[in-house]
Amino acid sequence: MKRKILYLVPALYLNTAASLLYGQTLWRNPAIQDIQNIQVNKPEIGKLNDLTVSDDNVNLSTGELSPNIGLTEIKTKSLIDPIILSYKNGKGIRVNDISSDIGLGWDIGAGGSITRKVNGFPDDVTIYINPTIGVEATNPRYRKNYPKFINGWLDYANWAPIKKPKIPYLFPGTPSNNEALGGAIQRFAQKIINKQYGDGNDWFRFLFAQGTSELSGYLGGSGFPMGGGLTIADLGSMSSMGWTYIDVDGEPDEFYFNFGKYSGKFVFDGNRAPVTIPHIPGLKIESPFNSDPNTWLFTTPEGTKYYFSHTPEYTETLYSETNAAPSYDDWMGKTPEINEGVSGNEYISKWFLSKVVAVNGDTIDYNYEQMPDLLYSEKSEIKEVFKPSVGSTKTPPAYFINSGDKGFYERVLDRTTQIRIKGPKRLSLIKTSDNNTIKFEYNGLTREDIDQSQTSPSDKRRTLSSIKKFDFNSKLIEKLDFNQSYFSSQCPTYDCKRLKLDNVRRIGADESTISAITSFQYFDESLPQRNNFHQDYWGYYNNNNRNTLIPKVYTMGAMYDYPGADRTPSEEKAKASMLKKIVYPTKGSVEYEYELNDFGTDFEFPTNPVTNNKTGGLRIKKISKRESENVAPIVQSFTYKLSNGKSSGELPELLRTSTSQEDNNGAGRMFERQKIVVNEDTGQTSVYIMIYSTPKYLFTDDLLRYSRVVVDTEGKGSTEYLLSSFNTDPDYKTINYKWSRESGKGFRMIPQFMLETGYIYNIFNHPTIHTPDKSYARGLVLSKIEKDSSGKTLRETINKHNMNPTGYSPKQIFGVGTSSIDSFLVEDSDIQSMDFVLSFYKSDYVYLESTKVNDYSGNNSIVNSESNNYNNFCLLQNKNTLFSNNDLLEVRYKYAYDKSVQKLIDANIINLPIETEASKNGKLISKSEIKYDNAINIYPSSILSYNFLDNTARTDISYDLYDDKGNLLQYTTKGNQPVTIIWGYKSTEPIAKIEGITYSELASKLGFSNTNMGYKNLQIVNNSNADTNNDYEDQTLIPSLDDFRNNPELSQYRITTYTYDPLIGVKSITPPSGIRESYIYNSAGRLEKIVDVDGKLLKEFKYNYKN
């Protein structure tokens, strides 16, 4: 059930359109911030103790449930970071999933991180350590087991070779210029798109920076063309063919970030610049690669800076070894019967948020605890089956030419990967510039569900036991205890066990009172041992009873039909250890029911004659909420069907095409056909079928979307949603080519050898580069129809979305994926042709263009519509609202760039509306503007409104003086009355408001320095800084505030004073009348009673929770 916290953030008393969200870790406009804080509101009951729960958070487009529970928060005047408990496994628990230190499926959202998905090879890996342009490099970057060196996306593209005649291979020696490999790939892509074929060694890049004659002469030749050979070697090396000693990175990695209110992904373009996909207006990203300082820096369009340090204290490194890497077998020479290649890869996989800095200088710092390395494995297999074929051998070869290994009919290759997370981190401390802190303590259960065999007893990893919040005086404000156990398991070893979060208890500040318990229940089915064979195609628990992960293969027409494991999904097994129920302190609860995902098809397999195919993962089916134990539940049901009863689930095009050919529940192509030359004299080949245990040809992470979902609330009506999906917004097309060699010769870049193959399904070894992602355009609400319990339509909403407003040009970053039908697993082979695919990332900006609402709830239909226009910075420029009576309201916005406010532009505060105009039926009815005329800061100086008759401006309020923390010290109202504010509690809260006097007049009367920090020497300020308990407040602080109010020098002014329980709420308010109200909180931080100046009880609050 949803339970809301009512925060002490009062309403804005200014009529402006400039208000900003006070959301997660972001900066607020000081004008709004300070006026809000001056108007100190009385506390709300239950303000601190109630968890903020979003227990029905469902992504309708995917059916995924993700409940969130707000635990607490840490903040300054300008920053806030909520601490959120989130359930991340709404699709199901995979057999190989490893729990966090909270519990299986749960995570704590605080701070932020950047994670990397490596495509091809890590972007930042270089052939040499610290190479320099124009200087021959001498320090190669060796890898585990000495496989090939890596020329990464950000590494130099153009090299001069090492000129040592004894080296029979091309090898880069000196970087020639600053062009990145990714930049060379952009040029290559444009030439392919423009069909600019032609022999020339710079067709792809200035490979090794040598002219044709010089390079061929260096190799002992007589001037033969090298362009085709060099380029095909580059392309081949993108899939570990090609160059003998170098692998070439063909596509950028994907970096996923999450902090504050921002999340998304970015890639590096050809100029080494990060580009968000899709576009996030105003978000600037600076990289630590090839630049200083040694940190990631994200600057939001509010001007807040987020730092992710590129140092060991804030990073995790992933190291992996695969049992045998196919491309490296025999790389040191022929070794029959032995696959000696072990692929060892190592790269930084995660960066953690280290610091946040607001424009006013407020900071939040994050510290992390380093744990012992995390060890685990991921089982994978490949089955090779000989297939007699027309034009190829009818029996396996006696041996393979290059390796000398014997031929075979069938074999299974173990491709299990051993993984070590080096230096894993977990959050230990958050500290603000106000010295408020949140501590994370890990004194819970010893982790019995992970491999700790290499860890000493004193260093063994333990679970999160508590979160404690302290104010700037180190006083405990609140505490949350986490209690865990282990799910029942099918065996006693660590890889059978799973950590279970049982409950979260809120403890009073006295650390003895349990004020509230939120508990969790799960489905009883237990998961098998990790790497068990009981897995469906996606890794969820299923009914497979074979001792292999190699799936059975059945294709339309039975051309390729092989027995194997049952990898089909099981609804009951997939629910194993899933969250079933949340029980709240009131004994109210929410219960979840799940079902398997499905998708609609237009074809039927003889073995599976259905048109609604079950597929991997779970979706939410039903949510039942109870306010308390003994009341009937409110039940929401979710239906994912079209009006004709067919599933509204849709697959991406390539997946849909392969599914029409293979009966595998939408897992994509699980096999491929490979051939290899087995007789050099005749050119005769043998054909093998490669069957993979892990889906190889998915092409995308966005695998399933629903286009229509109906949410029915029992007895109350329903809402039908139509959503954008693959049919309305398919991914962009790749550009596919086959490049064949000239008969008996090499590869030449001329049209007759370059064939554009189109966008087709085939069973041959094929590049596995991602399709151009457009997932950001899916899941948008196209229409919403609300009906009452009788089925009568009450309201219909129709949305129209668009992409890339006029004047905005999205960036397009190309990558290249390669393969060859002549390549063969674990064997060297003679390549006759090369398939390559150009894919790309595009920084589109998707926006809501218009909304039309038809309201049928009254006697007459009412139609209102809105339209939005965005400028070339993708910021809302104007909003038009057409009402049912044909009145047209137009609101126009101008920003820092429009008004040339350079100080805001320099600080990247670019999404704040500075000027707002409103017109009705073409007539101006209001206009306001925020001015930034203070030369010494970037805070607002005044707010103007305009007389719409003659367009003359008047000042509604002026912001005259700020302190060093950005706190407003003096403002002047429209009636020319000055108001001065004194800040206490270490500059975090207003403790006195004096109306009718300027700050300089106050300084003169009270004898403190007339500077923006002079007030900090006042006794009331010093006393508030030292306020640590009720006795001090009653005996020292309040009397000093009363003395301040009663000072004869101030007798003619209206004075209001305030005291606080820091991080809890206001403790007392004394208005000009002197009639004080005091607010008393219990040890759990709840408002308990309100008393007057004489201690008389005015109101009392009781909190009763069931045990």
XYZ file of N, CA and C in Angstrom, residues 384-387 671-677 685-691 763-766 820-825:
84
model
N 29.284 -29.267 -30.973
C 29.623 -29.319 -32.399
C 29.149 -30.654 -32.954
N 28.325 -30.611 -34.005
C 27.766 -31.814 -34.598
C 28.080 -31.816 -36.088
N 28.727 -32.877 -36.560
C 29.026 -32.982 -37.995
C 27.727 -33.157 -38.778
N 27.653 -32.439 -39.940
C 26.470 -32.554 -40.789
C 26.888 -32.848 -42.221
N 21.713 -21.844 -32.746
C 22.723 -22.637 -33.441
C 23.189 -21.871 -34.668
N 24.255 -22.382 -35.280
C 24.735 -21.813 -36.532
C 25.468 -22.895 -37.319
N 25.606 -22.644 -38.590
C 26.288 -23.580 -39.498
C 27.671 -23.019 -39.812
N 28.710 -23.837 -39.616
C 30.074 -23.433 -39.931
C 30.700 -24.468 -40.847
N 31.632 -24.009 -41.677
C 32.352 -24.946 -42.543
C 33.829 -24.609 -42.518
N 34.631 -25.627 -42.839
C 36.072 -25.467 -42.791
C 36.707 -26.255 -43.933
N 37.720 -25.702 -44.557
C 38.468 -26.394 -45.605
C 39.279 -27.510 -44.963
N 35.439 -29.008 -48.239
C 35.073 -28.524 -46.902
C 34.251 -29.557 -46.148
N 34.232 -29.386 -44.830
C 33.326 -30.130 -43.958
C 32.415 -29.147 -43.248
N 31.186 -29.564 -42.961
C 30.180 -28.701 -42.337
C 29.852 -29.230 -40.941
N 29.814 -28.329 -39.991
C 29.414 -28.651 -38.623
C 28.322 -27.675 -38.174
N 27.448 -28.182 -37.311
C 26.431 -27.344 -36.664
C 26.899 -27.060 -35.238
N 26.934 -25.777 -34.884
C 27.327 -25.345 -33.542
C 26.058 -24.981 -32.764
N 25.820 -25.665 -31.651
C 24.644 -25.398 -30.823
C 25.118 -24.795 -29.501
N 21.204 -19.090 -41.257
C 21.683 -20.018 -40.229
C 23.190 -20.055 -40.164
N 23.867 -19.228 -40.955
C 25.322 -19.241 -40.964
C 25.871 -18.381 -39.826
N 27.139 -18.613 -39.515
C 27.831 -17.760 -38.552
C 27.650 -16.312 -38.969
N 27.156 -15.499 -38.069
C 26.729 -14.151 -38.442
C 27.189 -13.174 -37.377
N 32.629 -14.636 -40.272
C 32.829 -15.260 -41.576
C 32.223 -16.648 -41.557
N 31.555 -17.016 -42.643
C 31.023 -18.377 -42.728
C 32.159 -19.386 -42.870
N 33.371 -18.870 -43.110
C 34.529 -19.762 -43.236
C 35.262 -19.949 -41.913
N 34.878 -19.223 -40.893
C 35.534 -19.408 -39.599
C 35.013 -20.682 -38.965
N 35.833 -21.276 -38.096
C 35.465 -22.546 -37.484
C 35.948 -22.556 -36.048
N 35.054 -22.952 -35.167
C 35.338 -22.931 -33.746
C 36.544 -23.806 -33.408
